[in-house]
Coordinates of C-alpha atoms in Angstrom, one line a residue:
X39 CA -17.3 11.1 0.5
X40 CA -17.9 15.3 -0.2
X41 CA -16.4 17.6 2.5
X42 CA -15.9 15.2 5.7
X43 CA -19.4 13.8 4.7
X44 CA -20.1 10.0 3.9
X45 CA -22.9 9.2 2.5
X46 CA -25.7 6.5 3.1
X47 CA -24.8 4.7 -0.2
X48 CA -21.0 5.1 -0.1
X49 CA -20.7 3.5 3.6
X50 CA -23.3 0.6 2.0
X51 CA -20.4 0.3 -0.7
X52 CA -17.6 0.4 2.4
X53 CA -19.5 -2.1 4.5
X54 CA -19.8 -5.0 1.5
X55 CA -21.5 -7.9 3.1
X56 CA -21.2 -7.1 7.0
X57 CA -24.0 -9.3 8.5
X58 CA -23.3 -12.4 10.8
X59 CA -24.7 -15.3 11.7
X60 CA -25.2 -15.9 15.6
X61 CA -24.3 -11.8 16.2
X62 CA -27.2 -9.0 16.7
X63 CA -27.6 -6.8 13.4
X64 CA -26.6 -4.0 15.5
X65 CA -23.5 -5.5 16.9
X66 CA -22.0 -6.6 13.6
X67 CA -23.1 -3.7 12.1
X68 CA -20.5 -1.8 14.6
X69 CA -17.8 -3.9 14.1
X70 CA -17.8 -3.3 10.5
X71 CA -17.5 0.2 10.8
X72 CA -15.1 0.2 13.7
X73 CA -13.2 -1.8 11.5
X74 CA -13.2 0.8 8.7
X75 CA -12.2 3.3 10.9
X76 CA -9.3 1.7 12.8
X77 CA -7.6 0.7 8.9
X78 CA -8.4 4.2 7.8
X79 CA -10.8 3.8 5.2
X80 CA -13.4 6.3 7.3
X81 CA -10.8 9.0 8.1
X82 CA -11.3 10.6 11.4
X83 CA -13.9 13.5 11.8
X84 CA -15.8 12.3 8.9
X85 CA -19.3 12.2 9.5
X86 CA -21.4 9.5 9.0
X87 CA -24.9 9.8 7.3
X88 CA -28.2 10.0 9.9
X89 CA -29.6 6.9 11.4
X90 CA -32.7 7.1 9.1
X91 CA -30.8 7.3 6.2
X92 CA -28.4 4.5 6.6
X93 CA -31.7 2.2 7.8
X94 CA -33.4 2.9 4.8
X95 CA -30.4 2.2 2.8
X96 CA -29.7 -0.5 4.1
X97 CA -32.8 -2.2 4.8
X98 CA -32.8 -1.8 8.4
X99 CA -34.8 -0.9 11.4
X100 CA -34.0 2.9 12.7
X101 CA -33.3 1.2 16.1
X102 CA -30.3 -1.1 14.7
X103 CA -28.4 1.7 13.5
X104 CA -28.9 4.0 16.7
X105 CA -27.8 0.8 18.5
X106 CA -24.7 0.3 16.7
X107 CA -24.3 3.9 16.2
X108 CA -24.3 3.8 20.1
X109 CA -21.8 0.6 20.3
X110 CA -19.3 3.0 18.5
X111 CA -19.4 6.2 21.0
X112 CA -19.1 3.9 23.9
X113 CA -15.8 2.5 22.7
X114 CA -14.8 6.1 21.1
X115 CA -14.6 5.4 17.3
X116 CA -18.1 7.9 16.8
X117 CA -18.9 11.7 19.0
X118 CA -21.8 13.3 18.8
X119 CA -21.1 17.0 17.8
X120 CA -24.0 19.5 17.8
X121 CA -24.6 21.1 14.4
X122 CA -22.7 17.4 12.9
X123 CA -24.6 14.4 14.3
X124 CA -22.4 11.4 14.7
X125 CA -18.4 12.1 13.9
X126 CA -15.5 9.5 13.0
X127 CA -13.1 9.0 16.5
X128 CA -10.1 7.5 17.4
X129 CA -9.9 6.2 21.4
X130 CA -7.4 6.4 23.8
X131 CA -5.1 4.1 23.0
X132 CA -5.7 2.6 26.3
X133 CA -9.5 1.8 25.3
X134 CA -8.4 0.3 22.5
X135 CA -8.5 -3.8 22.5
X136 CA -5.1 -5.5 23.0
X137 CA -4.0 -8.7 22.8
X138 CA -3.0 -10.1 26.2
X139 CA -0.3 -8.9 28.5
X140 CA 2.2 -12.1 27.6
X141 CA 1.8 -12.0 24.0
X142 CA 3.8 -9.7 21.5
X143 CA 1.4 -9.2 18.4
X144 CA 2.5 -10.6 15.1
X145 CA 2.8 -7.9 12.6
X146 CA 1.3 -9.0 9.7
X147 CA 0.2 -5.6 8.8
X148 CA 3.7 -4.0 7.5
X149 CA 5.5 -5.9 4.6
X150 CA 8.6 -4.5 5.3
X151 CA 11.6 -6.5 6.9
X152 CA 14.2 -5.4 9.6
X153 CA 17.6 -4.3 8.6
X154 CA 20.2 -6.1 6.1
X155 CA 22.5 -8.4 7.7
X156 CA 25.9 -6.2 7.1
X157 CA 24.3 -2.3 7.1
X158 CA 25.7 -1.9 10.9
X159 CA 29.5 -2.0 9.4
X160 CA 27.9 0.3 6.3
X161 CA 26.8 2.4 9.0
X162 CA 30.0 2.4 10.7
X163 CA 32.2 2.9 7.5
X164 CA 29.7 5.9 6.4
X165 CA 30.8 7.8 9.2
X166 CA 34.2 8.4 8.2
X167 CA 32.5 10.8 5.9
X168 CA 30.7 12.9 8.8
X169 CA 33.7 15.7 8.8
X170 CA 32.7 16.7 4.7
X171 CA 28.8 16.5 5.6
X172 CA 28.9 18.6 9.0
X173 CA 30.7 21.1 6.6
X174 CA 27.1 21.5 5.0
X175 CA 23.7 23.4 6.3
X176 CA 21.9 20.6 5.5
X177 CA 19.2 21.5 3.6
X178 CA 19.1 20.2 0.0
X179 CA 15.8 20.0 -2.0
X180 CA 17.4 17.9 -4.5
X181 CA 19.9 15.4 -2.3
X182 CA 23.3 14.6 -2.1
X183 CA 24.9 14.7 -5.0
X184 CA 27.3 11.4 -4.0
X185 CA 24.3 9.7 -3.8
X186 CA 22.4 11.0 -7.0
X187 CA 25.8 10.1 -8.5
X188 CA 25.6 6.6 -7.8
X189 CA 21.6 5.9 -8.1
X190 CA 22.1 7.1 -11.3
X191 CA 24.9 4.9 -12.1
X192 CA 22.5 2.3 -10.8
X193 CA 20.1 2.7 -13.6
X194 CA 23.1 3.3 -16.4
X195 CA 23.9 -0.1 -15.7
X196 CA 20.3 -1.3 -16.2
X197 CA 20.1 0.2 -19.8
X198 CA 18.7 3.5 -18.6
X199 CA 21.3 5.8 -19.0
X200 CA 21.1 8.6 -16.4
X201 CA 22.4 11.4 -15.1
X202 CA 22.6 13.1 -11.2
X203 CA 20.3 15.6 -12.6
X204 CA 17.4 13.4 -12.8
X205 CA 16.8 12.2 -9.5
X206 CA 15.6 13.6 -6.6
X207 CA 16.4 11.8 -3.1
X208 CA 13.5 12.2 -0.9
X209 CA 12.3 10.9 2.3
X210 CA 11.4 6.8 1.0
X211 CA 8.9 6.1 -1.2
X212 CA 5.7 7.7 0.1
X213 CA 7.4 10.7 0.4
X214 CA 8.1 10.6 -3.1
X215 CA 4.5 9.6 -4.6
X216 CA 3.2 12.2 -2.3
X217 CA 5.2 15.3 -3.6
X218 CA 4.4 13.8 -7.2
X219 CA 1.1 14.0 -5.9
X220 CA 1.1 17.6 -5.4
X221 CA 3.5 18.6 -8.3
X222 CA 1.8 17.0 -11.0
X223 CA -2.2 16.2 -9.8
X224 CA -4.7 18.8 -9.7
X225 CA -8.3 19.2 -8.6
X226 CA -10.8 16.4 -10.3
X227 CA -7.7 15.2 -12.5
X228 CA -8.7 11.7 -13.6
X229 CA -6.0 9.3 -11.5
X230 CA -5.3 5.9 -13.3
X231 CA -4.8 3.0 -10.8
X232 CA -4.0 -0.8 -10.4
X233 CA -6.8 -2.7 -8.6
X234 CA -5.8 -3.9 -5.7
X235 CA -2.7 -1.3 -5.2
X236 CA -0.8 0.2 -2.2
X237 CA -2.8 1.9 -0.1
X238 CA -1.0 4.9 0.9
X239 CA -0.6 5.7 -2.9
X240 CA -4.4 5.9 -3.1
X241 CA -4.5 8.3 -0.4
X242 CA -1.7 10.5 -2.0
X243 CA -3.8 11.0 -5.1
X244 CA -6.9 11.7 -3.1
X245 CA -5.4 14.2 -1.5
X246 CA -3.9 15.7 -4.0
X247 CA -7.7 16.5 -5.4
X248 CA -7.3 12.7 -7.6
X249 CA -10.4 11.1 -9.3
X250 CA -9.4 7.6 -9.3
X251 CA -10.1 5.2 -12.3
X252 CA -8.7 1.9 -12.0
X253 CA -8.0 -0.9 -13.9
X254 CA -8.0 -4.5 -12.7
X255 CA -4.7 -6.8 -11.8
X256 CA -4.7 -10.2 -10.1
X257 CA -2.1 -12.5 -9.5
X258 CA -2.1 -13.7 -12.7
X259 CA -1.6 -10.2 -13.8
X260 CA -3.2 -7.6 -15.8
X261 CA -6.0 -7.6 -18.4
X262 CA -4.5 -5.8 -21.6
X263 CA -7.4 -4.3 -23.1
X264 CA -9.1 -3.4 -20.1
X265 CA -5.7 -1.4 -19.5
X266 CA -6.0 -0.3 -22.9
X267 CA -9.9 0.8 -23.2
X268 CA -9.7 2.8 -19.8
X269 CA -6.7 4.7 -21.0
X270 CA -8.6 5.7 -24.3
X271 CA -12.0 6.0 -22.2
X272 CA -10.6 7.6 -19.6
X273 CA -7.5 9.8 -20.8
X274 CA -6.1 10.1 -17.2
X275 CA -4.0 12.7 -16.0
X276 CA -1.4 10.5 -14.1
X277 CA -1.3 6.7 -13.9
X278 CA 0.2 5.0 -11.4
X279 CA 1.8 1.0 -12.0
X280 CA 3.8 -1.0 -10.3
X281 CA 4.8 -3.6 -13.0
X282 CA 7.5 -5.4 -10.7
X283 CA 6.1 -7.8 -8.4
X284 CA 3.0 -5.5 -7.8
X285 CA 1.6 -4.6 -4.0
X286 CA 0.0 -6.2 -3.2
X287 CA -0.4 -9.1 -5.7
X288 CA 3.0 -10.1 -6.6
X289 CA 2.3 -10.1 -10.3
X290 CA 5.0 -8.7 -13.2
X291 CA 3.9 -6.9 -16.3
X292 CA 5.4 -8.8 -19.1
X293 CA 6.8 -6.7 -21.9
X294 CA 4.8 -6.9 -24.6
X295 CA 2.0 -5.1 -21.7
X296 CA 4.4 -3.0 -20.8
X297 CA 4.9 -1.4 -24.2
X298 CA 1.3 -1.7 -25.0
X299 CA 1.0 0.6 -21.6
X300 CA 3.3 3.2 -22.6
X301 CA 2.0 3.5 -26.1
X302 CA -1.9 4.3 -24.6
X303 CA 0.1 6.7 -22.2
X304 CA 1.6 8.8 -24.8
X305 CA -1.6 9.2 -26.7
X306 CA -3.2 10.0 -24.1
X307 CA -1.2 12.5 -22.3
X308 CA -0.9 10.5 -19.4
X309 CA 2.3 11.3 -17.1
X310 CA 3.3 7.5 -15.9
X311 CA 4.4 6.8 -12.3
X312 CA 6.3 3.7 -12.0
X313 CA 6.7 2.1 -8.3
X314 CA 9.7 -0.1 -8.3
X315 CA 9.8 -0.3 -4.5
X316 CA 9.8 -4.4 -5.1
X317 CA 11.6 -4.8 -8.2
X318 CA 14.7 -5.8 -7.1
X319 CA 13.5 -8.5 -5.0
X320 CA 13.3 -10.7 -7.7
X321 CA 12.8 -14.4 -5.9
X322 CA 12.9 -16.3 -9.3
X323 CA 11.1 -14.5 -11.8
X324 CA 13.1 -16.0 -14.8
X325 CA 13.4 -13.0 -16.7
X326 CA 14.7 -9.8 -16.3
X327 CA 13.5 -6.2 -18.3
X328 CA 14.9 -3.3 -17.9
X329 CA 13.3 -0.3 -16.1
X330 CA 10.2 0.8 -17.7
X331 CA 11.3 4.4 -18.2
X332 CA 14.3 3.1 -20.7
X333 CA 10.9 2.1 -22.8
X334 CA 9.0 4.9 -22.8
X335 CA 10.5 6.9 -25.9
X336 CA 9.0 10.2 -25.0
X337 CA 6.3 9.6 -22.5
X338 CA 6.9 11.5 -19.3
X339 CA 7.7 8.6 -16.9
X340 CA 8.6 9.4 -13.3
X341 CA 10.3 6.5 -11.3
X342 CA 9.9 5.9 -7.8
X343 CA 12.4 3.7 -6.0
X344 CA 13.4 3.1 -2.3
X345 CA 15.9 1.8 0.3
X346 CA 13.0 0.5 2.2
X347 CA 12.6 -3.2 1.2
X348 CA 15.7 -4.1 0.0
X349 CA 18.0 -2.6 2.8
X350 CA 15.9 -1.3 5.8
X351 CA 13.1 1.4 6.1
X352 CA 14.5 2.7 8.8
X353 CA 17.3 4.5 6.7
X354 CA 14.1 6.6 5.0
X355 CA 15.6 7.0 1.5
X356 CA 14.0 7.3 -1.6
X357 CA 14.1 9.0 -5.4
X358 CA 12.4 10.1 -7.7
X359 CA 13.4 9.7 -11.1
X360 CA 12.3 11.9 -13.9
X361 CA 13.9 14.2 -16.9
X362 CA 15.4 17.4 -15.9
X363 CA 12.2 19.6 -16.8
X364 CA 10.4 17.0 -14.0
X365 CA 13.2 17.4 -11.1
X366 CA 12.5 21.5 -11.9
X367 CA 8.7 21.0 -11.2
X368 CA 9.4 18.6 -8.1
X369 CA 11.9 21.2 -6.9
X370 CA 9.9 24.0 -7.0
X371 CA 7.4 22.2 -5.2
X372 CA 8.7 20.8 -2.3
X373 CA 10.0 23.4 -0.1
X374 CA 6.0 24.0 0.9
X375 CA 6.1 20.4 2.9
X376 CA 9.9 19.9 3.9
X377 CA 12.9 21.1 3.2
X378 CA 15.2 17.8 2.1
X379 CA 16.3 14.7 3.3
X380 CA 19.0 14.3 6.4
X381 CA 22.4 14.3 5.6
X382 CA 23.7 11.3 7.9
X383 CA 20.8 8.9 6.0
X384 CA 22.3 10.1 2.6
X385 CA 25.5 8.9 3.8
X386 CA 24.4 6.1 5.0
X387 CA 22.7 5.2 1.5
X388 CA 25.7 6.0 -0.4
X389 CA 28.1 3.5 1.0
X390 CA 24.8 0.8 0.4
X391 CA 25.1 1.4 -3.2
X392 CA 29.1 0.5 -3.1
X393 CA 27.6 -2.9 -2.4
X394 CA 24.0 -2.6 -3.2
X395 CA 24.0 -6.0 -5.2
X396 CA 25.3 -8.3 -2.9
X397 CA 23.2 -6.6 -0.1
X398 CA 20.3 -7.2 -2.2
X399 CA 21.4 -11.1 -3.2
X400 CA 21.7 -11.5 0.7
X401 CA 18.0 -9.5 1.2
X402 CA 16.5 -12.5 -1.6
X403 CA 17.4 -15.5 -0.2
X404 CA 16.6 -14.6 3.2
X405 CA 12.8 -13.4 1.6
X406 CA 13.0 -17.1 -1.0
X407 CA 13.7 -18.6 2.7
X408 CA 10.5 -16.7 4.6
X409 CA 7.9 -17.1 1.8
X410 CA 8.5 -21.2 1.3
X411 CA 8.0 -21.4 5.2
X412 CA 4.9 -18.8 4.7
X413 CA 3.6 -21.4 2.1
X414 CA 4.1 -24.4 3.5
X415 CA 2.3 -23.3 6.7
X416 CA -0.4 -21.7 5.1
X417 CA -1.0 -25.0 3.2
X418 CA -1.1 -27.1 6.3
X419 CA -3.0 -24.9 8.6
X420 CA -5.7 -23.8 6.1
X421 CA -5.9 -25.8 3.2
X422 CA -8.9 -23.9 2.2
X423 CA -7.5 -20.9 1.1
X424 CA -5.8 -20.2 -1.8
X425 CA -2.7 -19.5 -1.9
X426 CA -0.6 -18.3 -5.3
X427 CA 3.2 -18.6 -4.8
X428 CA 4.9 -14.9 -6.1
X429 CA 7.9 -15.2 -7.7
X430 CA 9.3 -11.8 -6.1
X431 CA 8.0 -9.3 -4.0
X432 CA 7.7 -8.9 -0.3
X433 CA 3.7 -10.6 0.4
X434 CA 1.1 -13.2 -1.0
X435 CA -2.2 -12.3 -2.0
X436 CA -4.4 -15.0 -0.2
X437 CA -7.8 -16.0 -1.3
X438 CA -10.1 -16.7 1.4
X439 CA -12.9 -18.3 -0.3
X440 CA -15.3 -16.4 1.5
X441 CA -15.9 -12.9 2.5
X442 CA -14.3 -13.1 5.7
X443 CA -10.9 -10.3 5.5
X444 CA -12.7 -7.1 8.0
X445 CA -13.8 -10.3 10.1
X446 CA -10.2 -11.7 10.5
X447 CA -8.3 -8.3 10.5
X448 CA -10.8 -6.9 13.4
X449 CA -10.8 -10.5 15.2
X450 CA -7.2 -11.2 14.9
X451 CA -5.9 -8.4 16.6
X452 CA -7.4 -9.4 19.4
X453 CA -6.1 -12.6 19.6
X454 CA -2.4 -11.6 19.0
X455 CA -2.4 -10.9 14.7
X456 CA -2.9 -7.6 12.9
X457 CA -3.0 -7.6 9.7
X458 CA -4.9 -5.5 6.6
X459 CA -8.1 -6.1 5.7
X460 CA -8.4 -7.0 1.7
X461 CA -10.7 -3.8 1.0
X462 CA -8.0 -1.3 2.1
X463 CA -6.0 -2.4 -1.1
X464 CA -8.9 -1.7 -3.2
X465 CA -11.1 1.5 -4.1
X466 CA -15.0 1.0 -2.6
X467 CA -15.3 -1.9 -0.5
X468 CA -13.6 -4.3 -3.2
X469 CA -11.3 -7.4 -2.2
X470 CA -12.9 -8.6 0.8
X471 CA -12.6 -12.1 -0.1
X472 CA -8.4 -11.5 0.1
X473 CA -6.0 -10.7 2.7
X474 CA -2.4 -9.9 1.7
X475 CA 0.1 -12.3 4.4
X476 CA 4.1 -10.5 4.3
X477 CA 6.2 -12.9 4.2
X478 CA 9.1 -10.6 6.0
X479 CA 9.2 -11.3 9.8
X480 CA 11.6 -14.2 11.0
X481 CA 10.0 -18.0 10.4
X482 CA 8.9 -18.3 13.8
X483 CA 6.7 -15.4 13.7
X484 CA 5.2 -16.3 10.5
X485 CA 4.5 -19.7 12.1
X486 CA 2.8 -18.0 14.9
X487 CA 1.1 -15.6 12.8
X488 CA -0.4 -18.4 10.3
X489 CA -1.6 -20.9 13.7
X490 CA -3.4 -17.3 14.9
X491 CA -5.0 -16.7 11.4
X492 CA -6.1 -20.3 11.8
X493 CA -7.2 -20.2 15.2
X494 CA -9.4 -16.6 14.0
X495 CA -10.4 -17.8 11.0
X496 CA -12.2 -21.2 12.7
X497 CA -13.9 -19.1 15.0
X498 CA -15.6 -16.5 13.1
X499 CA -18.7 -16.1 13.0
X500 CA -20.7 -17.9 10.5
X501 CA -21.8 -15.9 7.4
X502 CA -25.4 -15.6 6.8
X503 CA -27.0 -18.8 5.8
X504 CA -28.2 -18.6 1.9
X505 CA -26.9 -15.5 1.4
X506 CA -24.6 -15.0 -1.7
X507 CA -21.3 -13.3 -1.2
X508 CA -20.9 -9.3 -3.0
X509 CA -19.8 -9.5 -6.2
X510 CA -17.5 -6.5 -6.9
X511 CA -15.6 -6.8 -9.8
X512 CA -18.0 -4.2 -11.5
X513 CA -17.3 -1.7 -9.0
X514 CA -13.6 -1.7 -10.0

């Protein structure tokens, strides 16, 4: 994509295998891409490439793609803008499909769970604080310095010894990667990336000007020297890991990898971003390491970390970790987007640290709890797919045996499920044979969820007959 342009051969890439059994060419055709446009990987007011030059790519008559194209602008995913041809939409929400008026929708989409059982007396206890914040003006680049304080005390106690001066709260975690992003990414920088990772970190390097490179990881985990032979291939700018109980596949960089990682770093100049959003959600690992910055011996290492999964989202608190020259950059570079994080939050976040261990304990039995009952329902309702059990994390990576995830995430929603396609977790149309399940609703809705993903899944349509699924592991 060059300039709000896609063109004929990248959409081919987006679409994978998009053809259906017992559905028009045109019709399917337009589900696919109204699919890629509702889970963002067309962005709005992109334009799409001219009929003729999609059916030749594609193999396809000039009428099936002014049909679908058609299909599209009558349900307000494409306009037709004179000078632009055909341009990416949203509808009015109230055109777009819903499930029916008695059923709430399973949210499979978000792997994030409500609030910790005990933050509403945190809450409450924070507040006898309020008369020493409303003293403040409230705008801080860096972030309370209570709470720096105590994250910092945080990782002292994990063997990486830390001082306030090296973190930076920010608003959660996708705040953080974001102004990283734009502090330390620039125009056509090569951007080093797991394969499948979290999708809003791909868009912060892409918008940021990012050239992404990635390297593979499955839920087995990663392939050494591929990791190795793309860093000295490749010498990226920035890489961005998340070795503890990865998102989306659950998997945990052993140490031995880990060094390995920050050894091809350092000689290659590459600044390491290390997500550890999930790393405390340790659900029986059997090992613990400590943080991957106290091993990086002179390779810039900035760590990302979050309130969001352990305690609740809502609170919006995150950090940045990084040496004091880093916190500078980040500082200077923030004010352009916002102008700190909110005092009451910071409070809040403080008093969650007093007892940030046994909140945490308390946050992994209740996840041990949700992903057995994930498992075990998965395994009885479709015994076809395959299911690896991660030993922390918030979601399992599901193998579908097929090429089916688009189907079921644009099919499920209208039968009372939403959930991700496999391909947004991926960089060209890659994983479409997997769809990441959370496992951080209550048990009932997971049950529900899993009898809808059944009930979808048996009633897709059928995949062409004969027809070989896409292999994309060379595209990655």
């Amino acid at each position: 994509m060059d300039g709000g342009r896609l063109g004929p051969k990248d959409l081919q890439m987006l679409l994978g295998e998009w053809e259906t059994e017992g559905q028009s060419a045109y019709q399917a055709l337009a589900d696919r891409i109204r699919l890629l446009i509702i889970d963002g990987r067309i962005p709005t007011r992109t334009r799409l490439p001219a009929e003729r030059e999609l059916a030749h790519v594609l193999e396809k008559s000039r009428t099936t793609i002014v049909s679908a194209y058609g299909a599209l602008k009558e349900t307000g995913h494409l306009v037709s803008l004179r000078g632009s041809g055909s341009v990416v939409a949203l509808p009015h929400p109230h055109d777009q499909p819903t499930t029916s008026p008695d059923k709430q929708l399973v949210d499979f989409a978000r792997a994030a769970p409500a609030a910790i059982s005990g933050l509403e007396t945190i809450i409450q206890r924070a507040t006898a604080n309020l008369p020493h914040v409303l003293s403040k003006t409230g705008f801080d680049l860096i972030g309370s310095g209570d709470l720096r304080e105590r994250i910092a005390r945080h990782y002292t106690s994990r063997d990486l010894p830390t001082s306030p001066s090296q973190i930076m709260i920010t608003l959660g975690a996708q705040h953080a990667l974001a102004l990283i992003a734009r502090t330390f990414v620039r125009q056509a920088d090569r951007v080093l990336v797991e394969s499948p990772t979290y999708p809003h970190a791909l868009d912060a390097w892409r918008q940021a000007g990012g050239r992404l490179v990635t390297t593979p990881v499955t839920t087995e985990g990663w392939d050494p020297d591929r990791l190795r032979d793309t860093f000295e291939r490749v010498r990226p700018s920035l890489a961005y890991l998340v070795p503890d109980f990865q998102n989306p596949t659950g998997a945990s960089m052993p140490p031995e990898i880990r060094d390995e990682t920050i050894h091809h770093a350092r000689r290659a100049g590459t600044v390491l971003v290390i997500d550890e959003t999930t790393a405390d959600i340790d659900l029986g690992r059997g090992w613990t390491d400590v943080p991957f910055a106290a091993r990086a011996d002179g390779t810039r290492t900035l760590t990302v970390g979050s309130l969001g999964k352990s305690i609740w989202g809502g609170l919006r608190i995150g950090w940045i970790r990084a040496d004091d020259d880093g916190i500078g950059s980040l500082h200077a570079a923030r004010a352009a987007g916002d102008l700190g994080t909110p005092e009451l939050e910071q409070l809040v976040a403080a008093e969650v640290f007093e007892d940030y261990d046994a909140l945490v304990q308390r946050r992994i039995a209740q996840l041990r709890h949700h992903r057995d009952a994930l498992v075990d329902e998965l395994h009885e309702r479709l015994p076809q797919w395959e299911v690896p059990v991660p030993d922390g994390g918030t979601s399992l990576w599901v193998g579908l045996g097929a090429p089916i995830s688009s189907a079921l995430a644009l099919f499920g929603l209208t039968r009372g499920v939403s959930i991700i396609a496999g391909p947004k977790f991926g960089v060209d149309g890659a994983f479409e044979r997997f769809i990441r399940i959370p496992y951080t609703g209550g048990v009932d809705e997971l049950v529900r969820g899993v009898h809808l993903l059944a009930d979808t899944a048996h009633s897709l349509p059928a995949l062409p007959a004969g027809r070989p699924a896409p292999h994309l592991a060379d595209v990655v």
